[in-house]
Structures are given as C-alpha cells and as structure tokens.
Coordinates of C-alpha atoms and ligand atoms in Angstrom, one line a residue:
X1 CA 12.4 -32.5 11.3
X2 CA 9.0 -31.3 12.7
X3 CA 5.6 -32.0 11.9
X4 CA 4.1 -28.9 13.2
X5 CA 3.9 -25.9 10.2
X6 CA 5.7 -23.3 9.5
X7 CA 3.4 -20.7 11.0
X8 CA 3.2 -23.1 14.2
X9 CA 7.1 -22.9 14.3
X10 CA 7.2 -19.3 13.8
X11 CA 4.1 -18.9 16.8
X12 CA 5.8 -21.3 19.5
X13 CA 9.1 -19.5 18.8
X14 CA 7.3 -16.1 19.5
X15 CA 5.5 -17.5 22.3
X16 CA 8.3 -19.5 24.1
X17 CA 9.5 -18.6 27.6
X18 CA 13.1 -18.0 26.4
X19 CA 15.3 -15.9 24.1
X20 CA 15.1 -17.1 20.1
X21 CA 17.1 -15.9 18.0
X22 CA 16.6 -16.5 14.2
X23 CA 18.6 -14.7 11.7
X24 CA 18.7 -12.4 8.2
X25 CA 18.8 -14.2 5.0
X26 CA 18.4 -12.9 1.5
X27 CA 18.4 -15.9 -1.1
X28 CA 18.0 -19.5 -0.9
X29 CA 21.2 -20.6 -0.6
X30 CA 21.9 -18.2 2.6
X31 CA 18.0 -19.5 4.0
X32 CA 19.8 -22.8 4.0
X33 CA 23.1 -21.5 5.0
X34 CA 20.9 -20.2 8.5
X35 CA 18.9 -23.4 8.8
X36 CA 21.7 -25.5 8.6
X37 CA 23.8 -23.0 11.4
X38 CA 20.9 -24.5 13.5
X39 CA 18.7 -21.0 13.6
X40 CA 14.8 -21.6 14.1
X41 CA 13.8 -18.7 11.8
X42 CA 14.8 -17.2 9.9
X43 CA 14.5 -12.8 8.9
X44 CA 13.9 -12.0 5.5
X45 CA 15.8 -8.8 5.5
X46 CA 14.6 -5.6 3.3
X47 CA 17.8 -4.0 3.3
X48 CA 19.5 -7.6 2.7
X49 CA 17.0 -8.2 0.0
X50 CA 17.5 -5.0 -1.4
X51 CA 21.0 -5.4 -1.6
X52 CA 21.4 -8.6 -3.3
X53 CA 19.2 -7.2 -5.9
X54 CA 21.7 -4.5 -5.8
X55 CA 19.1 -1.7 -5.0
X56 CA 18.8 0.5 -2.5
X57 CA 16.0 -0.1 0.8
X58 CA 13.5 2.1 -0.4
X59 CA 10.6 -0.6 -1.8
X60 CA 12.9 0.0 -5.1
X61 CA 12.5 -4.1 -5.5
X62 CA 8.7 -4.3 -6.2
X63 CA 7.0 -6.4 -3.6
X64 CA 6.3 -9.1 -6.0
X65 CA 10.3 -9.5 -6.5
X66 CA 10.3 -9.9 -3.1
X67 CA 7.7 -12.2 -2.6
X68 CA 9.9 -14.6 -5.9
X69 CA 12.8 -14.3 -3.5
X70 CA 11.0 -15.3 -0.6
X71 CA 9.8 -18.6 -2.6
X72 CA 13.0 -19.8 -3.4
X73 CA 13.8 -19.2 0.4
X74 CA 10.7 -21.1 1.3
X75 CA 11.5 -23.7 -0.8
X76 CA 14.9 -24.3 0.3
X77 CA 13.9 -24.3 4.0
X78 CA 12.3 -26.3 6.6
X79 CA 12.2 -23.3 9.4
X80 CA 10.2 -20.6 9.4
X81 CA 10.5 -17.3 7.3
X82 CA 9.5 -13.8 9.3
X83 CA 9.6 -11.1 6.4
X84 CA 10.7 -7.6 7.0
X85 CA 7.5 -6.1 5.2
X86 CA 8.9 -2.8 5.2
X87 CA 5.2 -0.4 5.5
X88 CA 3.0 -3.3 4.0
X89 CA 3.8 -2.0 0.5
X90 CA 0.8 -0.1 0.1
X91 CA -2.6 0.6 2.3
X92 CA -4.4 -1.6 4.6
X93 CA -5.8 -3.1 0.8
X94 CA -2.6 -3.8 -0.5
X95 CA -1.6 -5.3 3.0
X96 CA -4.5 -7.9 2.6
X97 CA -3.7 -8.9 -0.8
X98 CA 0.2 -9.4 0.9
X99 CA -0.9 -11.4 3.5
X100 CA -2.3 -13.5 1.2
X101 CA 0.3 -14.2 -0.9
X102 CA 2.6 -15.1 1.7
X103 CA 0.1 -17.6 3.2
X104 CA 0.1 -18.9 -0.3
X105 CA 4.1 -19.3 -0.4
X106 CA 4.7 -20.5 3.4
X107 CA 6.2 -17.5 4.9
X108 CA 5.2 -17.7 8.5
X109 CA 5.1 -13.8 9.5
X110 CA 5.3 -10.6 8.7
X111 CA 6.5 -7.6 10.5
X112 CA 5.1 -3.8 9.5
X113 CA 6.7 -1.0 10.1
X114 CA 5.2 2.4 11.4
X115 CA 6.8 4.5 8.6
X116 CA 5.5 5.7 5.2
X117 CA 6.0 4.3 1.3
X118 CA 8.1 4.2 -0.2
X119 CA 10.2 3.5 3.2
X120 CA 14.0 4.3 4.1
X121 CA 15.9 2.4 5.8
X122 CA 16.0 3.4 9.9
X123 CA 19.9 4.2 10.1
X124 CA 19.7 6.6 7.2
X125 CA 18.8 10.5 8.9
X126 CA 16.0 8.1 11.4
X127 CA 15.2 11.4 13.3
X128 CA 14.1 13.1 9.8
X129 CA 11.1 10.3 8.8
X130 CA 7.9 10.7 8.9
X131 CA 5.8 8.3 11.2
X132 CA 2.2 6.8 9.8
X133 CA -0.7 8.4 11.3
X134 CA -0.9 6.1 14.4
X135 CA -5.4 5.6 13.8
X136 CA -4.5 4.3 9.6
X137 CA -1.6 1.9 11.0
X138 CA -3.7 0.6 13.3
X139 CA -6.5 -0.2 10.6
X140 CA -3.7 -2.4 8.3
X141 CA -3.0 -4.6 11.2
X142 CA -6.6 -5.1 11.4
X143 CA -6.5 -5.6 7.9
X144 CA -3.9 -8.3 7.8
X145 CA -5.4 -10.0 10.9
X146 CA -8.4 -10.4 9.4
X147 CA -7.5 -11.5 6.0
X148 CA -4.9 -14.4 7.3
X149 CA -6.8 -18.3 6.7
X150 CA -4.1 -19.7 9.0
X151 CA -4.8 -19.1 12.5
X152 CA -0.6 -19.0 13.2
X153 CA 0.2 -16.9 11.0
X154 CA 1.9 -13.9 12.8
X155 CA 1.9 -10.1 12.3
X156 CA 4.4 -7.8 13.9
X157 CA 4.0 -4.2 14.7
X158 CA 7.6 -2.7 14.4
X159 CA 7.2 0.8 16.5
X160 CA 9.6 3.5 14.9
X161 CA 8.7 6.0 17.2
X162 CA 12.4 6.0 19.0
X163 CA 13.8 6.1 15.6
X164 CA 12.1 9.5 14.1
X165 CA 13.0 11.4 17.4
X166 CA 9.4 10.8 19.5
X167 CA 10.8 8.9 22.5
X168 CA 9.2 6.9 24.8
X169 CA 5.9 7.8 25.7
X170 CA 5.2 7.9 22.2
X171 CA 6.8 4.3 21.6
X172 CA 4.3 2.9 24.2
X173 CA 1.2 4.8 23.2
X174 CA 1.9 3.0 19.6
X175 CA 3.0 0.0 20.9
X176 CA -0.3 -0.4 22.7
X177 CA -2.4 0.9 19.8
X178 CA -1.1 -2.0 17.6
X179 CA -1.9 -4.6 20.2
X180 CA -5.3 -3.9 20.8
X181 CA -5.4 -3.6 16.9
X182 CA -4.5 -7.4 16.8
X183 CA -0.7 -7.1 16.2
X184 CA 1.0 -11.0 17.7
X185 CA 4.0 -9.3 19.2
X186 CA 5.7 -5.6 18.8
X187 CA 9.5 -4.9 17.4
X188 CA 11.2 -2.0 19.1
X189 CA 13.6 -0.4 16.9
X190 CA 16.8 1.8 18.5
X191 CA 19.2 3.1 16.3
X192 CA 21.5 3.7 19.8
X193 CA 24.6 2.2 20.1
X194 CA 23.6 1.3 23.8
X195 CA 20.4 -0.5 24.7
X196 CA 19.0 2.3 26.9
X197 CA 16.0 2.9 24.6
X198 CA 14.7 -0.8 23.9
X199 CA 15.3 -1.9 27.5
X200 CA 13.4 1.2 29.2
X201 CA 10.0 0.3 26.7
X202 CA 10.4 -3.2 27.6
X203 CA 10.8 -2.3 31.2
X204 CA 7.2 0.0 30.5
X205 CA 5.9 -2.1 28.6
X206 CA 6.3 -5.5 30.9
X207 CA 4.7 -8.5 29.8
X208 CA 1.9 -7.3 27.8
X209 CA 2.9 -9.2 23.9
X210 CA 6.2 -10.5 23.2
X211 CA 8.8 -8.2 22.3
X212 CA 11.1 -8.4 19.4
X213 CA 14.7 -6.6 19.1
X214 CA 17.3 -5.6 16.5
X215 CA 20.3 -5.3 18.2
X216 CA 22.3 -4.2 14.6
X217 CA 23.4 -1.3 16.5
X218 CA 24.0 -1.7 19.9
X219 CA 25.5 -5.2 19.2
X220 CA 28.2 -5.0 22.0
X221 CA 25.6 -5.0 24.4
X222 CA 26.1 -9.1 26.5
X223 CA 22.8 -11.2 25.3
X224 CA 22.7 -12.0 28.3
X225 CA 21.1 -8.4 29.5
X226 CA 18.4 -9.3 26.8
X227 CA 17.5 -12.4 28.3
X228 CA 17.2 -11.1 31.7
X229 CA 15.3 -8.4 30.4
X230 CA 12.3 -11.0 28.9
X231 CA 12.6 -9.9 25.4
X232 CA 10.8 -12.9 23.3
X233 CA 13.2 -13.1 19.9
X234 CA 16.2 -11.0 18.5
X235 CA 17.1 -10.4 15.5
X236 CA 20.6 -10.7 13.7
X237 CA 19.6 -8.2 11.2
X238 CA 22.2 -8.3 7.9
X239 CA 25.2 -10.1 8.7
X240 CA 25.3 -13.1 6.5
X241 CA 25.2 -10.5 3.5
X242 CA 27.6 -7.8 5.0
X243 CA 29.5 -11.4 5.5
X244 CA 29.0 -12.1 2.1
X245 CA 30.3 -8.9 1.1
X246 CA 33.5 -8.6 2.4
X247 CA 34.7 -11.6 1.4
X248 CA 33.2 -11.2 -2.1
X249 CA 35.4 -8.2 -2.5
X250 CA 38.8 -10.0 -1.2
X251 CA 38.0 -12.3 -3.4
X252 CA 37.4 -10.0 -6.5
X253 CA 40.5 -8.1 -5.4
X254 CA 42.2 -10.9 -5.2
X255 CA 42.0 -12.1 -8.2
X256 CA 42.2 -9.1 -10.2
X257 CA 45.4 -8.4 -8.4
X258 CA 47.1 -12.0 -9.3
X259 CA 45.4 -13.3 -12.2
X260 CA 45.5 -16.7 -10.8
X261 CA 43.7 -18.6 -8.3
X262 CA 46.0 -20.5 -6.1
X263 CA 45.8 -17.1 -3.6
X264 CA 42.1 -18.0 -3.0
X265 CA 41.5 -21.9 -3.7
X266 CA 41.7 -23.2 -0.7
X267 CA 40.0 -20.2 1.5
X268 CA 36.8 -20.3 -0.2
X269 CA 34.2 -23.1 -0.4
X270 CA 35.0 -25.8 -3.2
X271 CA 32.6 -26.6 -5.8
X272 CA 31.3 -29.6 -4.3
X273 CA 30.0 -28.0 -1.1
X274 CA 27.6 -25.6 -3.4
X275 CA 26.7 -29.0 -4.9
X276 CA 25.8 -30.4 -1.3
X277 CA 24.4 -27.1 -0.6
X278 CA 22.2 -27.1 -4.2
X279 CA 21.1 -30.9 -3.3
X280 CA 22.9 -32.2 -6.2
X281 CA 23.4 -35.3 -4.6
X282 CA 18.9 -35.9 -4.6
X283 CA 18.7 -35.1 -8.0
X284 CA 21.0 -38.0 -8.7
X285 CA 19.7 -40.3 -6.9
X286 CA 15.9 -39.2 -8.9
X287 CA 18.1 -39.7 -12.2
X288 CA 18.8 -43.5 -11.1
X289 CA 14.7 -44.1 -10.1
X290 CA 13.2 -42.5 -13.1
X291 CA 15.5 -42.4 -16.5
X292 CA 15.7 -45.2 -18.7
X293 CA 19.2 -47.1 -17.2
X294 CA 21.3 -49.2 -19.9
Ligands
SPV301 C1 16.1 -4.9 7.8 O1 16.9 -5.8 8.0 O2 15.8 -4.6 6.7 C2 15.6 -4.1 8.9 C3 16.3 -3.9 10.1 O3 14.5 -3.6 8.7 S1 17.1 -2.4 9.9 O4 18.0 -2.4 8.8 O5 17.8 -2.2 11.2 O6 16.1 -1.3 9.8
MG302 MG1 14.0 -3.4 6.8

C-alpha cells in the first residue's frame, strides 16, 4: 500500500531511473488480475477495450463507455491507470472536457495519439493513415495540460509518424513539437517486427522526456536491449485479453464438443477464486458489522 496518489504513482514510474513496465487491462477483474501479478500500472487498452465490448478499434465504443469501464477498473485498483486515448475523441475542446473526467474518476494519464477520428488501429494498413496536422496536435496537448487540476497528472504524446510511412526525421520533428507543447513523456510506435525504428529515435532523441514503447510487435526483441537503451516504461499492449481469448474458445469448444464438464473443471479457475477475486470475502464480513444478527 502507498500513500502517495495515483497520479503521483503514475509520475514517479514515468520519471524513475529504470525500466517500468505496467500492463493492458480491459475490465475490472483483469485491472486486478495485473495489480495482483505485481505490475505498477496499469494500460487501458483501446483495442482491448474495444474488444471486450466486442467492437472493433475505431472509437466505435463512445468515450463515455470507455470512461464507465475505466471506473470500474479504477475502482478495483490501487495502481495507477494510463488510458490509451486513442486521438482525444474529438478536438482540443473535447480533449479538455476528457481530461476532466478522468481527473474526476482517478485515471492517472492519458496518452494521444497523432492520428485522426475516428482512429484505426496502427497494425491495420499503418502506412495508409492519415497523420494530424502536426501545429492542431500540438494545441490539444496544450489543451489537456492546461485543463488538468492535478499537477501529476500525465499526458503522453504517442508519435505515429513511423507508423504511416514518414520515418524518422519526421518522428523527431513531432516528437519535439509535442514536448515543447507540454506533453510529460512521448510513445514511439513501430509496427516492425525488429526494434530498429524505436531504438534509432531514442538514440536521436537522447534524454530529452521519457520515452514510452509498445513492443507488441517486435516482442522477441531481449528487454534487456530496452533497458540499456534508457527507454522510461514499456508497454505489454493486449495480452491478458488475447490470453483471455484463447482459452475462452478451448473452453467453449470444449464443452460443446463433450457436453460435460469434467474435460475443463480442474483447468480453469474454480468459483471460489472469482469470489476472492470479486472481494466476496469483505462483503461478508460488512454483513456481520451492520445487519440485524439473531
Ligand atoms: C492499444 O493497445 O490499443 C494500442 C497499442 O494503442 S496498439 O494496438 O499497438 O496500437
Ligand atoms: Mg490503441
């Protein structure tokens, strides 16, 4: 347990001298899932979020539905939440009125992305999206620094510029744009199955704001090349649900195949740890202190 806030948490983990990792979640129950694993953050996904809802990542989910699911993670959760914003669901206006709202609920920090609404998601035809006008991005960081109350809470700039096909040069002339706008740290985004992208902007880029990465892609790259390369936080993007998912279908296949559970019983969590998980166990204890006991 800590005393320090949520947007404290989420700032020293940003600002700390060594690699964080924190990781995706997409309800409550997989928030808790990621706390418990030890995690100090956690992501909330927009293609995870999306999915559970079981729509595609295109802001299909209205950001309101995002911001109910993001309460219940909140609520379930000690550790900080950093929310995949996707394009700040609207202009720098409706990016104020965001920020707002997730002050209101506890959500740490938000990360923007570069892009235009209603967004796609990067590893869908990446090279064939249209980037923000770099001057109007600029302006909705501004716009989100300045309507945060809570000095910690964080904005990140997620550059897309290797993404759509503009390469470096381009990456860093953004990336710098968006820290003089205000943004707390920048996400490079490759959709390379090798590093060679996110390590040459860092290598550019030096020491200039923390530097966030989504390794989703080149994942058999050794941590240990990120560490050395003084990247501040990366991100394990969607693998509690694609977890989820796979094991879901056994299941379901499972079932409908044998029409009886002893296949599955004992390979799948029993009732009473989604009772632990729930916090049945609280709730009974409340029953004893406050209802009428014969
Ligand atoms: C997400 O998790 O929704 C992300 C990361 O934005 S990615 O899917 O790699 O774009
Ligand atoms: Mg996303």
């Amino acid at each position: 347990m800590t005393n320090q806030t949520k947007t404290q948490q989420f700032k020293n983990l940003l600002l700390s001298d060594q690699l964080e990792f924190i990781c995706e979640a997409h309800n409550g129950l997989s928030a808790k899932i990621v706390e418990e694993a030890g995690f100090k953050g956690i992501w909330g996904s927009g293609l995870t979020i999306s999915a559970q809802f079981g729509v595609r990542d295109n802001n299909e989910a209205s950001w309101t539905q995002v911001l109910d699911n993001l309460e219940f993670m909140s609520d379930a959760t000690q550790i900080p939440i950093l929310l995949d914003g996707d394009t700040g669901y609207g202009n720098f206006n409706n990016m104020q009125r965001l920020i707002r709202k997730l002050e209101q609920r506890h959500i740490a920090a938000v990360c923007i992305e570069d892009k235009l609404f209603p967004k796609t998601n990067s590893f869908l035809k990446g090279d064939a999206q249209p980037m923000a006008d770099m001057d109007e991005f600029c302006g909705k960081i501004k716009a989100g620094k300045d309507a945060q109350t809570d000095d910690d809470f964080c904005i990140i700039a997620r550059v897309e510029a290797f993404i759509c096909g503009w390469g470096l040069a381009e990456a860093l002339r953004r990336a710098e744009a968006y820290h003089q706008a205000g943004a707390d740290g920048i996400l490079i985004h490759s959709a390379l199955a090798i590093p060679d992208e996110i390590l040459a902007f860092k290598r550019e880029w030096g020491n200039r704001s923390p530097v966030v990465i989504v390794p989703t892609k080149y994942y058999s790259t050794p941590t240990e090349i990120f560490r050395q390369s003084g990247f501040s936080m990366v991100i394990w993007a969607n693998h509690l649900l694609r977890s989820a998912v796979t094991t879901m279908q056994k299941t379901a296949q499972t079932l409908m195949e044998n029409q009886h559970l002893l296949a599955i019983e004992d390979r799948i969590a029993p009732v009473s740890e989604v009772f632990r998980l729930q916090g049945a166990a609280e709730l009974q204890e409340a029953e004893k202190r406050y209802l009428p006991q014969n």
